[in-house]
CSV table of C-alpha atoms and ligand atoms in Angstrom, one decimal:
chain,number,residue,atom,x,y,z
A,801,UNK,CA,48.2,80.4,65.4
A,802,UNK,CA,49.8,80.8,62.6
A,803,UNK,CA,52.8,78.7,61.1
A,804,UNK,CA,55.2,77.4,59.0
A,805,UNK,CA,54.3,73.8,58.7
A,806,UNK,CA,55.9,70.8,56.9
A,807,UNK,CA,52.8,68.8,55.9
A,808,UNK,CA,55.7,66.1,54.7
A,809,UNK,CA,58.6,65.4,52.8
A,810,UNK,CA,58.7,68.9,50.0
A,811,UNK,CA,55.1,70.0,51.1
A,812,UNK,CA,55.4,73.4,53.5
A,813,UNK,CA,52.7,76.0,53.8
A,814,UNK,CA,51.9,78.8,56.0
A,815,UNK,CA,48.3,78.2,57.6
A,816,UNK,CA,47.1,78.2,60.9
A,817,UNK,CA,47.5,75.8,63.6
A,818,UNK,CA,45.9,74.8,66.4
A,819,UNK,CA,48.4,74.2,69.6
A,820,UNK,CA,47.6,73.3,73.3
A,821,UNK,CA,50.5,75.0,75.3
A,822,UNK,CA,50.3,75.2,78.7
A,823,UNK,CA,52.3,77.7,80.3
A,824,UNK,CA,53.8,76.3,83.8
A,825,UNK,CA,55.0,78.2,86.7
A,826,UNK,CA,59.1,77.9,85.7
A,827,UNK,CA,57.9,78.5,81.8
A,828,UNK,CA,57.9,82.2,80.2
A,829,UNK,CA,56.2,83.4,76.8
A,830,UNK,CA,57.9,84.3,73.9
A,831,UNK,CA,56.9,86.7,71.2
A,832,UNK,CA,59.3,85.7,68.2
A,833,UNK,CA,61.1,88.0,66.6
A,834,UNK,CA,63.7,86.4,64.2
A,835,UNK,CA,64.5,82.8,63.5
A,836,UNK,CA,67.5,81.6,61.6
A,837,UNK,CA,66.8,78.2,59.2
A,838,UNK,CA,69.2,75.3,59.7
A,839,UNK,CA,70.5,72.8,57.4
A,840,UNK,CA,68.4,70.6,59.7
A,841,UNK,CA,65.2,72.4,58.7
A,842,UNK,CA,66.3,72.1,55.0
A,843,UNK,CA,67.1,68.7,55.2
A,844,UNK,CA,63.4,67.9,57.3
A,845,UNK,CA,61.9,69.7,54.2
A,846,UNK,CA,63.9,68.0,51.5
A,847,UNK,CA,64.0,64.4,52.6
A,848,UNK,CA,61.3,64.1,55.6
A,849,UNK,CA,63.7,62.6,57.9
A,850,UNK,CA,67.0,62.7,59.5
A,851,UNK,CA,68.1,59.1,60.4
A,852,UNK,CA,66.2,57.9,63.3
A,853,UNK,CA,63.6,61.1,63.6
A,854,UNK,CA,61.2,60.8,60.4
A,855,UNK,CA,58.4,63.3,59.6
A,856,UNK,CA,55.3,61.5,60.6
A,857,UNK,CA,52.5,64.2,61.1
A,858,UNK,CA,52.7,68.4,60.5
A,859,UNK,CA,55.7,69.5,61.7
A,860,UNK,CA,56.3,73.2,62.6
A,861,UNK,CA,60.0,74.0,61.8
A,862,UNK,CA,62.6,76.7,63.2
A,863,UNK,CA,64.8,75.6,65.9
A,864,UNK,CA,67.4,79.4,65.7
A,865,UNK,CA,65.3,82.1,67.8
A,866,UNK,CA,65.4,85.5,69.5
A,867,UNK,CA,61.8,87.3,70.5
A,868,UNK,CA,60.4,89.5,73.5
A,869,UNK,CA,59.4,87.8,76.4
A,870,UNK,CA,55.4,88.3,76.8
A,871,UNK,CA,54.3,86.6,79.7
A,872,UNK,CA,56.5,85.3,82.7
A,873,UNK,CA,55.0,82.2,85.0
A,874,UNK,CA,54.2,82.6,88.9
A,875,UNK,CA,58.0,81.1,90.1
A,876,UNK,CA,60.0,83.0,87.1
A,877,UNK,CA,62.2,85.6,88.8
A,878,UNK,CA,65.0,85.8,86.1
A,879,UNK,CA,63.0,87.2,83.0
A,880,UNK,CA,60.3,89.9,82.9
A,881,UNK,CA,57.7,90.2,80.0
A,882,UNK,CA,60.0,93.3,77.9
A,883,UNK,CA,63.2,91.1,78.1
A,884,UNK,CA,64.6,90.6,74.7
A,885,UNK,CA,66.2,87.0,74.3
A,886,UNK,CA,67.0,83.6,72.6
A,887,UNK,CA,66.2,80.3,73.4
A,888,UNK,CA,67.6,77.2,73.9
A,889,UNK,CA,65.9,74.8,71.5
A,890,UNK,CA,66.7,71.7,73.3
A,891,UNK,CA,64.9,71.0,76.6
A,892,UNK,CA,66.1,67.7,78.5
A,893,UNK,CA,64.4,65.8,81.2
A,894,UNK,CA,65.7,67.4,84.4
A,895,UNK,CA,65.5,64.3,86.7
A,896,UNK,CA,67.4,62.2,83.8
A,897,UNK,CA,70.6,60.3,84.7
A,898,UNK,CA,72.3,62.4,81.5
A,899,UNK,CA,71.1,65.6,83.0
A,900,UNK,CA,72.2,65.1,86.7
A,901,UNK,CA,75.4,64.1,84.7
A,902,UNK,CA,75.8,67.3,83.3
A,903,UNK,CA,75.3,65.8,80.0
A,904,UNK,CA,71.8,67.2,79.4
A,905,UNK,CA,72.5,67.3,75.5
A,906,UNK,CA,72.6,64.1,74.9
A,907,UNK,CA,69.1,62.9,77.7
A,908,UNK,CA,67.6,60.9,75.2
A,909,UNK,CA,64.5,62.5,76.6
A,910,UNK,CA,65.6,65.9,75.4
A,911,UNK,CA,62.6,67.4,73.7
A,912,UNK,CA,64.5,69.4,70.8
A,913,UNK,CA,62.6,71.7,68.8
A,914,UNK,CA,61.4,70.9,65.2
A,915,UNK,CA,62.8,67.6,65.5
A,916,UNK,CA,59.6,64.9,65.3
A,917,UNK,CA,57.5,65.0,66.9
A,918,UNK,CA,58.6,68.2,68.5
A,919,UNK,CA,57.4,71.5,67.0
A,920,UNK,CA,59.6,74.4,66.7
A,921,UNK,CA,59.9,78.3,66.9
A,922,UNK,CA,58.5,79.9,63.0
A,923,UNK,CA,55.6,80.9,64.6
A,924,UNK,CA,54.1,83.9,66.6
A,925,UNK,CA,54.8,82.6,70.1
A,926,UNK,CA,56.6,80.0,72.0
A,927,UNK,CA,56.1,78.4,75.8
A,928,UNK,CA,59.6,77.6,76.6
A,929,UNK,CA,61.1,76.8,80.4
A,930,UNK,CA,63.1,80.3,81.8
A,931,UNK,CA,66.5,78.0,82.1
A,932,UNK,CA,66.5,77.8,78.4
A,933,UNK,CA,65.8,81.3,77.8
A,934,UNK,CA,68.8,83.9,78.1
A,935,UNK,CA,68.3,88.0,78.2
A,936,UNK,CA,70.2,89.3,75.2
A,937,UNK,CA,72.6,91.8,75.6
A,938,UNK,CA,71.6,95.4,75.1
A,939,UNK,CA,74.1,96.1,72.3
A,940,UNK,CA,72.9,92.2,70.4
A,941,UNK,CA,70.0,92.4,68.3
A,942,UNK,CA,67.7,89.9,67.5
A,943,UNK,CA,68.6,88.5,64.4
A,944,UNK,CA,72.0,88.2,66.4
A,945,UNK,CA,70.4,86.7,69.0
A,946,UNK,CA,69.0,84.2,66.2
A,947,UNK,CA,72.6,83.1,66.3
A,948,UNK,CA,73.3,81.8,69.3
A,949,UNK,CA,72.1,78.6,68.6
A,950,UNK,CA,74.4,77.7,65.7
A,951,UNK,CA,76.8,79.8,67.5
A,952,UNK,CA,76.9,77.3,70.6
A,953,UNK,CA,78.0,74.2,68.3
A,954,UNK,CA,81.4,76.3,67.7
A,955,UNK,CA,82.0,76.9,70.8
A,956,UNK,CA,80.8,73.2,72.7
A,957,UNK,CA,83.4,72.1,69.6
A,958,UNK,CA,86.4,74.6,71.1
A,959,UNK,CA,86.0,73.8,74.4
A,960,UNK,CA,85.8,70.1,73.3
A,961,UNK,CA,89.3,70.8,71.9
A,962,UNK,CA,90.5,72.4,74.9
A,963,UNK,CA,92.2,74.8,73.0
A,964,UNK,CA,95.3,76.7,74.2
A,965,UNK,CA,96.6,80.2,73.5
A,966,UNK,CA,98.4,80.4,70.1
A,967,UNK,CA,97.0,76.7,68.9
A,968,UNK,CA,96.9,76.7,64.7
A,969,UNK,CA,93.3,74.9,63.9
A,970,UNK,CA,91.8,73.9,60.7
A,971,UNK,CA,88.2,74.3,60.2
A,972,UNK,CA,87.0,71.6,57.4
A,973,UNK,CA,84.1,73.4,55.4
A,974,UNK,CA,82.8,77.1,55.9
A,975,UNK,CA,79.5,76.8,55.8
A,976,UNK,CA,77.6,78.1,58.4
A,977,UNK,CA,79.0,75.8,61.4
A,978,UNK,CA,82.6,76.3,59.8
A,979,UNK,CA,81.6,79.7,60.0
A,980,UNK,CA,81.1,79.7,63.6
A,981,UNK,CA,83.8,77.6,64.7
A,982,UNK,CA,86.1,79.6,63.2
A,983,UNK,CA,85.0,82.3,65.5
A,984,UNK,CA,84.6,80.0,68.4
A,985,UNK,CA,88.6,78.8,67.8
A,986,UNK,CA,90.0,82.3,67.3
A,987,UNK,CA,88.2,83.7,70.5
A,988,UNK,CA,89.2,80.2,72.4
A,989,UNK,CA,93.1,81.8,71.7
A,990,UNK,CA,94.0,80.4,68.7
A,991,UNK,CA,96.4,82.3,66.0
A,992,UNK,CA,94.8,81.1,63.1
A,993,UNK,CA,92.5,79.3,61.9
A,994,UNK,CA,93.4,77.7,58.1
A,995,UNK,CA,89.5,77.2,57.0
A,996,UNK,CA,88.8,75.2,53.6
A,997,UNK,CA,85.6,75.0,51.5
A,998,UNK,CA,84.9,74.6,47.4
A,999,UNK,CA,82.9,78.4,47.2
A,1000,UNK,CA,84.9,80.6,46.9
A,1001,UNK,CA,82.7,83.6,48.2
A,1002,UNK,CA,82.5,81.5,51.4
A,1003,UNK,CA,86.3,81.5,51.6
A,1004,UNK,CA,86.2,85.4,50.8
A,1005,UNK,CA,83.3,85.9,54.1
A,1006,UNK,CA,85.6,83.7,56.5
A,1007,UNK,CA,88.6,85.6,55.0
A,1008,UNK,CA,87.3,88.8,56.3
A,1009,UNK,CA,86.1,87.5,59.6
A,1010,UNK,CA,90.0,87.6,61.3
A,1011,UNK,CA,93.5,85.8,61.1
A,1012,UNK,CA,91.9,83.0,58.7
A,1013,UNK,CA,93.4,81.2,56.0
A,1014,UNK,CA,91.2,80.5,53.2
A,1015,UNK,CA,92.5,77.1,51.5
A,1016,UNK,CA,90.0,76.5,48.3
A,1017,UNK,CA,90.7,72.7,47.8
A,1018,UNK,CA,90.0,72.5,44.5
A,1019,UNK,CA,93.3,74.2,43.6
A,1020,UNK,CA,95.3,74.0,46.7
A,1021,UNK,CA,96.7,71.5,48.6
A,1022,UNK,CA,95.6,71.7,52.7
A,1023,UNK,CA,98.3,69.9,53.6
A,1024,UNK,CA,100.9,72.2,51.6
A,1025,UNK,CA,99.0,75.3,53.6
A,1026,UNK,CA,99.2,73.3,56.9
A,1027,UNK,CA,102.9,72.5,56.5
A,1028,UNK,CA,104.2,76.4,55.5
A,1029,UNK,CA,101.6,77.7,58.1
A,1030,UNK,CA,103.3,75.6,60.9
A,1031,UNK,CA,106.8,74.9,60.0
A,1032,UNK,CA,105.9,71.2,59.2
A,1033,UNK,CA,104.2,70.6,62.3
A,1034,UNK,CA,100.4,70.1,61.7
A,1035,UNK,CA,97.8,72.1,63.3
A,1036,UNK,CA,97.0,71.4,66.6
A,1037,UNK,CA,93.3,70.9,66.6
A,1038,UNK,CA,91.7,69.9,63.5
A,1039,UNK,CA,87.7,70.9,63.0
A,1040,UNK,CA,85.6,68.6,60.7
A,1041,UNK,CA,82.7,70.6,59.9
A,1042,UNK,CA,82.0,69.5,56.5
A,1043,UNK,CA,80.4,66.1,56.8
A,1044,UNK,CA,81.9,64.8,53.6
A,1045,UNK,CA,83.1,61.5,54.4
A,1046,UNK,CA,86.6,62.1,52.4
A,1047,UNK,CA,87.1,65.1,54.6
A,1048,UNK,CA,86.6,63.3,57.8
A,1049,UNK,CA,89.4,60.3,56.5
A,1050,UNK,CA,91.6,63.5,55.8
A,1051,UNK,CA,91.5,65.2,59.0
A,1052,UNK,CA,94.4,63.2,60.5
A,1053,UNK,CA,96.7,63.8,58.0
A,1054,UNK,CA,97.0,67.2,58.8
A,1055,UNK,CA,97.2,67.3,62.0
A,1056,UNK,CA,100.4,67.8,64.5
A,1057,UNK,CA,101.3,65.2,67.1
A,1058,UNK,CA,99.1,64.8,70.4
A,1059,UNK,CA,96.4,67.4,68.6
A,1060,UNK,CA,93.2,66.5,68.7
A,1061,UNK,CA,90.2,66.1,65.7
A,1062,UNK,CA,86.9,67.3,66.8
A,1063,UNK,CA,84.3,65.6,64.7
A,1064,UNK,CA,81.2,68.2,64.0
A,1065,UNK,CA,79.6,67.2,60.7
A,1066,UNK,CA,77.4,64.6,60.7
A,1067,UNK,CA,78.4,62.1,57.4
A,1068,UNK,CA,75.5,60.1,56.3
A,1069,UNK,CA,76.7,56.6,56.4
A,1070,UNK,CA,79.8,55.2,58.3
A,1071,UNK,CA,83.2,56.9,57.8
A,1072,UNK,CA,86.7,54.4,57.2
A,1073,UNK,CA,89.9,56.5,58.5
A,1074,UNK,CA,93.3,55.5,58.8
A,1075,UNK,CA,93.9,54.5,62.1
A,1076,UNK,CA,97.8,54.1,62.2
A,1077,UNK,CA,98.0,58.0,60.7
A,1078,UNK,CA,95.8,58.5,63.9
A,1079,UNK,CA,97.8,56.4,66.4
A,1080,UNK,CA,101.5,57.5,65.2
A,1081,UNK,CA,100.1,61.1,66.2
A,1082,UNK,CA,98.4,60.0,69.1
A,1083,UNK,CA,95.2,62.0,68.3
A,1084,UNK,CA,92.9,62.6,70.4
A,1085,UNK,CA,89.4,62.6,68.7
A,1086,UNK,CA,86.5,64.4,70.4
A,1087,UNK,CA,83.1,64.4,69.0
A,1088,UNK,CA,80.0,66.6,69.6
A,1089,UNK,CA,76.2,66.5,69.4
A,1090,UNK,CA,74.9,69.6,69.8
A,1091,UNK,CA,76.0,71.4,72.9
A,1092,UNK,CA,75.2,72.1,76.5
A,1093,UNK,CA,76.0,75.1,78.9
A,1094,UNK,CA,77.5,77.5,76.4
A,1095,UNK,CA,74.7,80.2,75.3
A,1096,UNK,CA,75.5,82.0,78.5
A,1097,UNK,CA,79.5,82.6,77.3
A,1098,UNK,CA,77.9,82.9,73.5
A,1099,UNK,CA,76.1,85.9,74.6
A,1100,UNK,CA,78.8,87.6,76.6
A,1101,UNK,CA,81.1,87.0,73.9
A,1102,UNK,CA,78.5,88.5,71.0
A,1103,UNK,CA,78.0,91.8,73.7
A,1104,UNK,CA,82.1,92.4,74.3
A,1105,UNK,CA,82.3,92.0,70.2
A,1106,UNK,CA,85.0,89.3,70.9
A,1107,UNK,CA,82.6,87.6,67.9
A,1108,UNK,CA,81.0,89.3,65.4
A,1109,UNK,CA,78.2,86.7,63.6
A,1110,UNK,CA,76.8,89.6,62.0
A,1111,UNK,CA,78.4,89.1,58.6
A,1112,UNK,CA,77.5,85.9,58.3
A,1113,UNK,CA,73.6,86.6,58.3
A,1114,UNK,CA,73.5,87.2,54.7
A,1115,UNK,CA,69.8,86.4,53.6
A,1116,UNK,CA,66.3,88.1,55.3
A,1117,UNK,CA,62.7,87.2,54.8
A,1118,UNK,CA,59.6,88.4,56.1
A,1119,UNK,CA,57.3,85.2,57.5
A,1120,UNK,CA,54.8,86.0,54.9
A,1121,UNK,CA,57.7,84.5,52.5
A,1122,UNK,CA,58.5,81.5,54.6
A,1123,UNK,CA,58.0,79.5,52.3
A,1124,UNK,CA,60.1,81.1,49.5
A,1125,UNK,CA,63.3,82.0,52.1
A,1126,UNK,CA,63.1,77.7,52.5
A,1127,UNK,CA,63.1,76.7,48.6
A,1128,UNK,CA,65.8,79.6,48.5
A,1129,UNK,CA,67.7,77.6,51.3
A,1130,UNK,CA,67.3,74.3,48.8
A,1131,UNK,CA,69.7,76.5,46.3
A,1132,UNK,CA,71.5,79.2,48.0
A,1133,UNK,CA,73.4,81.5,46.2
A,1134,UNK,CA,77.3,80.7,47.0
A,1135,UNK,CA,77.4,84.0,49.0
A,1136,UNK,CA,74.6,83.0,51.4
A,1137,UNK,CA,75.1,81.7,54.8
A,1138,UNK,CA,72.8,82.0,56.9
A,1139,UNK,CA,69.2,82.5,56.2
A,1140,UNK,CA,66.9,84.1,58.8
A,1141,UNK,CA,63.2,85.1,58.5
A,1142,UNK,CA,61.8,88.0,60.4
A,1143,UNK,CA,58.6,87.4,62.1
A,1144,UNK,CA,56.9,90.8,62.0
B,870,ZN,ZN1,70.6,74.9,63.9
C-alpha cells in the first residue's frame, strides 16, 4: 500500500509498502480518512529518534486518526464496517501486570503507533483491535475525530489534577497540547484558565476558545496575572505544557497552597526546581505519559460541544502532499496549530 515513510532521520517519501497485517477475530479494518501530525512525528523526521526509541528501519508515521471501518473480525460485535471512528494509537499487552493494573499506558509492552519499530496510521488502511477503536459521534467529523488523540492528553492531565468546580489553572505553553488542556480544564469546572505562550496569534486562538487569559511572557509578568486573577492566592492547578525547562522550574511559583503541578511536556534533559517553593505550598506534583481510558469521555464531550477542537485545526493537506504538510510542520506559521492531512 501506499505510505508516508521516514526512510531516516530528514528522508520522507510517499512510495508503496509492502505490510503483512493479519486481521484477528477481536481486530476491525480501518479505511483512513484524516490524520493529525504530532510534534512526535515532527521530531521522528527532524532528529530520527526520541530518547530511547531511535529510527532504525522505514518507519510509517501518523499516530492522530479517524476513518470508516471496512471490515469487522468474526468476534467484533461493537463496530460494523460503515462505522465512522478514531483510534487509539497505543495498544498494550492485555495480560501485562500494567494493564490488569489499570495502567495500560504505561505496559512497557504497549505497541504505540509510529513509535520504532511500530508503524503508524498515514496510510490507506489500518488493522487495529475493536477496544481501541471508538464510533464517532454523528455530529463529530473526521478531522475532529483526528483529535481525539491529542485531545486525551488534556483531559488524562485534568483528571490527574482532580480538578474542582471554580479551580483557576494555568496552562504553560499553547501549542497544541496547551491548546487542549485548556479545554480539558475549563470543561473539568474550572473558571479560568490563565494560558501563556511567546506567539502571539496562539494567545489570540486560546483567547477565543472561552474564559482564558492570554499572558504573552515576553511582556508580561505571569505571576503579576496570577496574583490580580486570584486575589494573591495562586492558581490552583498549574499545567506545564511547554517543555522548556525554565517553565517547569517556574511552575511552583505560581501556584496556590495545597494545588497541584501536572507535568505534561516532555524537557529534553533533567529539570532542577526549587524544592522549598514546592514544600512551603505543599504541592502536589502529578505527571503524565500519555493517557489511558479517556477517548470514550473525549468523544461525548466533542458530540455535546462542551469542547470545540475545531478551531484549532488550522492547516489541511491532501496525502498526495504529505510530504510538503511535514516540512510545513518544521516551520509553522505562528497561526498554525494543528496540521492534519486528508487521506482521499
Ligand atoms: Zn499526538
Amino acid at each position: 500500500m501506499k505510505a508516508l515513510v521516514l526512510e531516516k532521520k530528514g528522508v520522507l517519501q510517499l512510495r508503496e509498502l509492502a505490510l503483512d497485517e493479519p486481521m484477528g477475530p477481536h481486530d476491525v479494518r480501518v479505511r483512513i480518512h484524516t490524520v493529525g501530525i504530532c510534534g512526535s512525528d515532527v521530531h521522528y523526521y527532524q532528529h530520527g529518534a526520541i530518547g530511547p526509541f531511535v529510527v532504525r528501519a522505514p518507519l510509517i508515521l501518523g499516530h492522530e486518526a479517524g476513518g470508516v471501518v471496512e471490515a469487522v473480525g468474526p468476534a467484533v460485535t461493537s463496530l460494523h464496517p460503515g462505522d465512522r471512528v478514531c483510534m487509539e494509537p497505543g495498544v498494550p499487552d492485555p495480560d501485562s501486570r500494567a494493564t490488569r493494573l489499570g495502567l495500560y499506558n504505561l505496559d512497557p509492552a504497549v505497541r504505540f503507533w509510529a513509535t520504532p519499530p511500530v508503524h503508524g496510521c498515514l496510510r490507506p488502511t489500518v488493522v487495529h483491535p475493536a477496544a481501541f477503536t471508538f464510533k464517532l459521534p454523528d455530529n463529530v467529523s473526521f478531522a475532529e475525530g483526528a483529535m481525539v488523540e491529542p485531545l486525551a492528553v488534556g483531559l488524562h492531565a485534568a483528571n490527574k489534577a482532580r480538578l474542582r468546580p471554580g479551580d483557576v489553572a494555568v496552562v504553560l505553553g499553547a501549542g497544541p497540547i496547551g491548546m487542549v488542556t485548556a479545554l480539558a480544564a475549563l470543561a473539568g469546572g474550572c473558571s479560568r484558565v490563565i494560558i501563556t505562550d511567546v506567539q502571539a496569534p496562539k494567545l489570540a486562538l486560546a483567547a477565543s476558545l472561552g474564559p482564558v487569559t492570554p499572558v504573552d511572557v515576553r511582556t508580561e509578568s505571569l505571576a503579576d496575572v496570577v496574583r490580580r486573577a486570584t486575589d494573591d492566592w495562586g492558581a490552583d492547578v498549574v499545567f506545564e505544557a511547554s517543555g522548556q525547562p525554565a517553565a517547569t522550574a517556574q511552575a511552583f511559583a505560581v501556584l496556590a497552597p495545597g494545588g497541584c503541578v501536572v507535568l505534561i511536556g516532555m524537557p529534553g534533559a533533567p529539570v532542577p526546581f526549587d524544592v522549598v517553593a514546592a514544600q512551603v505550598k505543599e504541592a502536589r506534583i502529578e505527571t503524565i505519559f500519555r493517557y489511558a481510558h479517556v477517548f470514550p469521555r473525549a468523544l461525548a464531550l466533542l458530540g455535546s460541544r462542551r469542547i470545540d477542537v475545531r478551531p484549532l485545526i488550522t492547516d489541511r493537506y491532501a496525502f498526495a502532499d504529505s510530504v510538503a504538510a511535514f516540512d510545513y510542520a518544521c516551520q509553522p506559521r505562528p497561526t498554525s496549530v494543528k496540521v492534519q492531512i486528508e487521506m482521499s
